[in-house]
CSV table of C-alpha atoms in Angstrom, one decimal:
chain,number,residue,atom,x,y,z
A,1,MET,CA,5.6,14.3,14.5
A,2,ILE,CA,7.5,17.6,14.4
A,3,PRO,CA,7.1,19.6,11.1
A,4,PRO,CA,10.2,19.9,8.9
A,5,LYS,CA,10.3,23.7,9.4
A,6,ALA,CA,9.2,26.2,12.1
A,7,ASN,CA,5.5,26.5,11.7
A,8,SER,CA,3.1,28.8,13.7
A,9,ALA,CA,0.2,26.5,12.8
A,10,PHE,CA,2.0,23.7,14.6
A,11,VAL,CA,2.5,25.8,17.7
A,12,ALA,CA,-1.1,27.0,17.8
A,13,ALA,CA,-2.5,23.5,17.3
A,14,MET,CA,-0.2,22.1,19.9
A,15,GLU,CA,-1.1,24.7,22.5
A,16,ASP,CA,-4.8,24.2,21.8
A,17,VAL,CA,-4.8,20.5,22.2
A,18,LEU,CA,-2.5,20.5,25.2
A,19,ALA,CA,-4.9,23.0,26.9
A,20,VAL,CA,-7.7,20.5,26.3
A,21,TYR,CA,-5.7,17.6,27.6
A,22,THR,CA,-4.9,19.4,30.9
A,23,ARG,CA,-8.4,20.6,31.7
A,24,ARG,CA,-10.1,19.5,34.8
A,25,HIS,CA,-12.6,16.6,34.4
A,26,ASP,CA,-16.1,17.9,33.7
A,27,PRO,CA,-18.8,15.3,32.7
A,28,ASP,CA,-20.9,18.0,31.1
A,29,TYR,CA,-18.0,18.6,28.6
A,30,PRO,CA,-16.4,15.2,28.0
A,31,LEU,CA,-13.1,15.0,26.2
A,32,VAL,CA,-13.4,12.4,23.4
A,33,CYS,CA,-10.5,11.5,21.1
A,34,LEU,CA,-11.3,9.9,17.7
A,35,ASP,CA,-9.0,8.1,15.3
A,36,GLU,CA,-9.3,5.4,12.8
A,37,THR,CA,-7.2,2.7,11.1
A,38,SER,CA,-7.8,0.0,8.5
A,39,LYS,CA,-6.8,-3.6,9.1
A,40,GLN,CA,-6.2,-6.4,6.7
A,41,LEU,CA,-8.4,-9.4,7.5
A,42,ILE,CA,-6.5,-12.7,7.1
A,43,ALA,CA,-7.2,-16.4,7.5
A,44,GLU,CA,-4.9,-19.3,8.3
A,45,THR,CA,-4.3,-21.6,5.4
A,46,ARG,CA,-3.0,-24.5,7.5
A,47,LEU,CA,-4.1,-25.5,10.9
A,48,PRO,CA,-1.7,-24.7,13.7
A,49,ILE,CA,0.2,-27.6,15.4
A,50,ALA,CA,-0.8,-27.7,19.1
A,51,MET,CA,1.9,-27.5,21.7
A,52,LYS,CA,3.2,-30.5,23.4
A,53,PRO,CA,5.3,-30.9,26.6
A,54,GLY,CA,8.6,-29.3,25.8
A,55,ARG,CA,7.5,-27.9,22.4
A,56,PRO,CA,5.6,-24.7,21.8
A,57,ALA,CA,2.6,-24.4,19.4
A,58,ARG,CA,3.6,-23.9,15.8
A,59,PHE,CA,1.9,-21.6,13.2
A,60,ASP,CA,2.5,-21.4,9.5
A,61,HIS,CA,3.2,-17.9,8.3
A,62,GLU,CA,1.2,-18.4,5.1
A,63,TYR,CA,-2.3,-16.8,5.1
A,64,ALA,CA,-5.2,-15.9,2.8
A,65,ARG,CA,-6.5,-12.4,2.4
A,66,ASN,CA,-10.0,-11.8,3.4
A,67,GLY,CA,-10.4,-8.1,2.7
A,68,THR,CA,-10.1,-5.2,5.0
A,69,ALA,CA,-12.1,-3.5,7.8
A,70,ASN,CA,-12.0,0.0,9.1
A,71,LEU,CA,-11.8,0.7,12.9
A,72,PHE,CA,-13.1,3.9,14.4
A,73,MET,CA,-11.8,4.3,17.9
A,74,LEU,CA,-13.5,6.6,20.4
A,75,PHE,CA,-11.5,7.1,23.6
A,76,ALA,CA,-12.6,9.2,26.6
A,77,PRO,CA,-9.6,9.2,28.9
A,78,LEU,CA,-11.2,11.2,31.7
A,79,GLU,CA,-14.5,9.3,31.6
A,80,GLY,CA,-12.7,5.9,31.6
A,81,TRP,CA,-14.1,4.3,28.5
A,82,ARG,CA,-13.3,3.5,24.9
A,83,HIS,CA,-15.3,2.1,22.0
A,84,ILE,CA,-14.3,0.6,18.7
A,85,GLU,CA,-16.7,0.7,15.8
A,86,VAL,CA,-15.9,-1.6,12.9
A,87,THR,CA,-17.1,-0.6,9.5
A,88,ASP,CA,-16.6,-1.9,5.9
A,89,ARG,CA,-15.6,1.5,4.6
A,90,HIS,CA,-14.1,4.7,5.7
A,91,THR,CA,-16.4,7.4,4.4
A,92,ALA,CA,-18.0,10.6,5.6
A,93,VAL,CA,-21.2,8.7,6.1
A,94,ASP,CA,-19.5,6.2,8.3
A,95,TYR,CA,-17.9,9.0,10.3
A,96,ALA,CA,-21.3,10.7,10.7
A,97,HIS,CA,-22.8,7.5,12.0
A,98,VAL,CA,-20.0,7.1,14.5
A,99,LEU,CA,-20.5,10.7,15.8
A,100,LYS,CA,-24.3,10.1,16.1
A,101,GLN,CA,-23.6,7.0,18.1
A,102,LEU,CA,-21.2,9.0,20.3
A,103,ALA,CA,-23.8,11.7,20.9
A,104,ASP,CA,-26.8,9.3,21.4
A,105,ILE,CA,-25.2,6.6,23.5
A,106,HIS,CA,-21.8,7.5,25.0
A,107,CYS,CA,-22.4,11.2,25.7
A,108,ALA,CA,-26.2,11.6,25.7
A,109,ASP,CA,-26.2,13.8,28.8
A,110,ALA,CA,-23.3,16.1,27.8
A,111,LYS,CA,-23.8,19.8,27.2
A,112,GLN,CA,-21.0,19.7,24.7
A,113,ILE,CA,-18.6,17.1,23.4
A,114,VAL,CA,-15.0,18.2,23.0
A,115,LEU,CA,-13.7,16.1,20.1
A,116,VAL,CA,-10.0,15.8,19.4
A,117,GLN,CA,-9.2,14.3,16.0
A,118,ASP,CA,-6.7,14.6,13.2
A,119,ASN,CA,-7.2,16.6,10.0
A,120,LEU,CA,-8.4,13.9,7.8
A,121,ASN,CA,-10.6,15.2,5.0
A,122,ILE,CA,-13.8,13.6,6.4
A,123,HIS,CA,-13.3,15.0,9.9
A,124,CYS,CA,-15.3,18.1,9.4
A,125,LYS,CA,-18.8,19.5,10.0
A,126,ALA,CA,-19.5,19.1,6.2
A,127,SER,CA,-19.4,15.3,6.6
A,128,LEU,CA,-22.6,15.6,8.6
A,129,TYR,CA,-24.5,17.0,5.6
A,130,GLN,CA,-23.7,14.3,3.1
A,131,PRO,CA,-26.6,13.8,0.7
A,132,THR,CA,-26.2,10.0,1.0
A,133,LEU,CA,-27.1,10.0,4.7
A,134,PRO,CA,-30.3,8.2,5.4
A,135,THR,CA,-32.8,11.0,6.1
A,136,ARG,CA,-31.2,14.0,7.7
A,137,GLU,CA,-31.4,12.6,11.2
A,138,ILE,CA,-27.6,12.6,11.6
A,139,SER,CA,-26.8,16.1,10.4
A,140,HIS,CA,-29.7,17.6,12.3
A,141,HIS,CA,-29.4,15.6,15.5
A,142,PRO,CA,-29.2,18.3,18.3
A,143,CYS,CA,-26.1,16.9,19.9
A,144,THR,CA,-24.2,15.9,16.7
A,145,LEU,CA,-23.5,19.3,15.3
A,146,ARG,CA,-24.5,22.1,17.7
A,147,HIS,CA,-23.0,20.5,20.8
A,148,ARG,CA,-19.7,19.4,19.4
A,149,HIS,CA,-16.5,21.3,19.6
A,150,PHE,CA,-13.9,20.3,17.1
A,151,ARG,CA,-10.2,20.2,18.1
A,152,HIS,CA,-7.8,19.3,15.3
A,153,ARG,CA,-4.3,18.2,15.4
A,154,ARG,CA,-2.4,19.8,12.5
A,155,GLU,CA,-0.5,17.6,10.0
A,156,HIS,CA,2.9,17.0,11.5
A,157,ALA,CA,1.6,18.5,14.8
A,158,VAL,CA,0.9,17.5,18.4
A,159,PRO,CA,1.8,13.9,19.3
A,160,GLY,CA,-1.6,12.3,18.9
A,161,TRP,CA,-3.4,10.4,21.6
A,162,LEU,CA,-3.1,7.4,19.4
A,163,GLY,CA,0.7,7.6,19.9
A,164,VAL,CA,0.1,6.8,23.5
A,165,HIS,CA,-3.0,4.6,23.1
A,166,GLY,CA,-2.3,3.1,19.6
A,167,GLY,CA,-1.7,-0.3,21.2
A,168,GLN,CA,-5.5,-0.5,21.6
A,169,TYR,CA,-5.7,-1.3,17.9
A,170,ARG,CA,-3.2,-4.1,18.1
A,171,PHE,CA,-5.1,-7.3,18.7
A,172,HIS,CA,-5.3,-10.6,16.9
């Protein structure tokens, strides 16, 4: 989204992220994009009517709410993988756990992870030092903090990778 007024922070963030997006592939420095969304969980209140020859299946639009879930999506376009982590909440602790999983499982051999993410309040190094984390294994994990390079999209800046790949979240 373009900011409402000329903005040097917008230009700087755009140039930074575009430079990252146009880098050559280097498995030692994988590019990983992270975004999240919440989804309402719903249940059907009436059974669908099965299709018959000449008549499509029929579904009632009435539904029952079954809470919400948070989806963290990790996407490594140059590595050719994506991962969606489903959590009950969307907190700094959940974010830290997702980053630990990224470092331990998906990018265990990387020298540095180049992480592109938005400027949400929990997307910062401070989230890795939350006092509610179980032990301090996450914040002190060698790959989680020291080997991660943050790249942020500014508010109203840089068309996000989710704009292109947002369809990954659309499933029923």
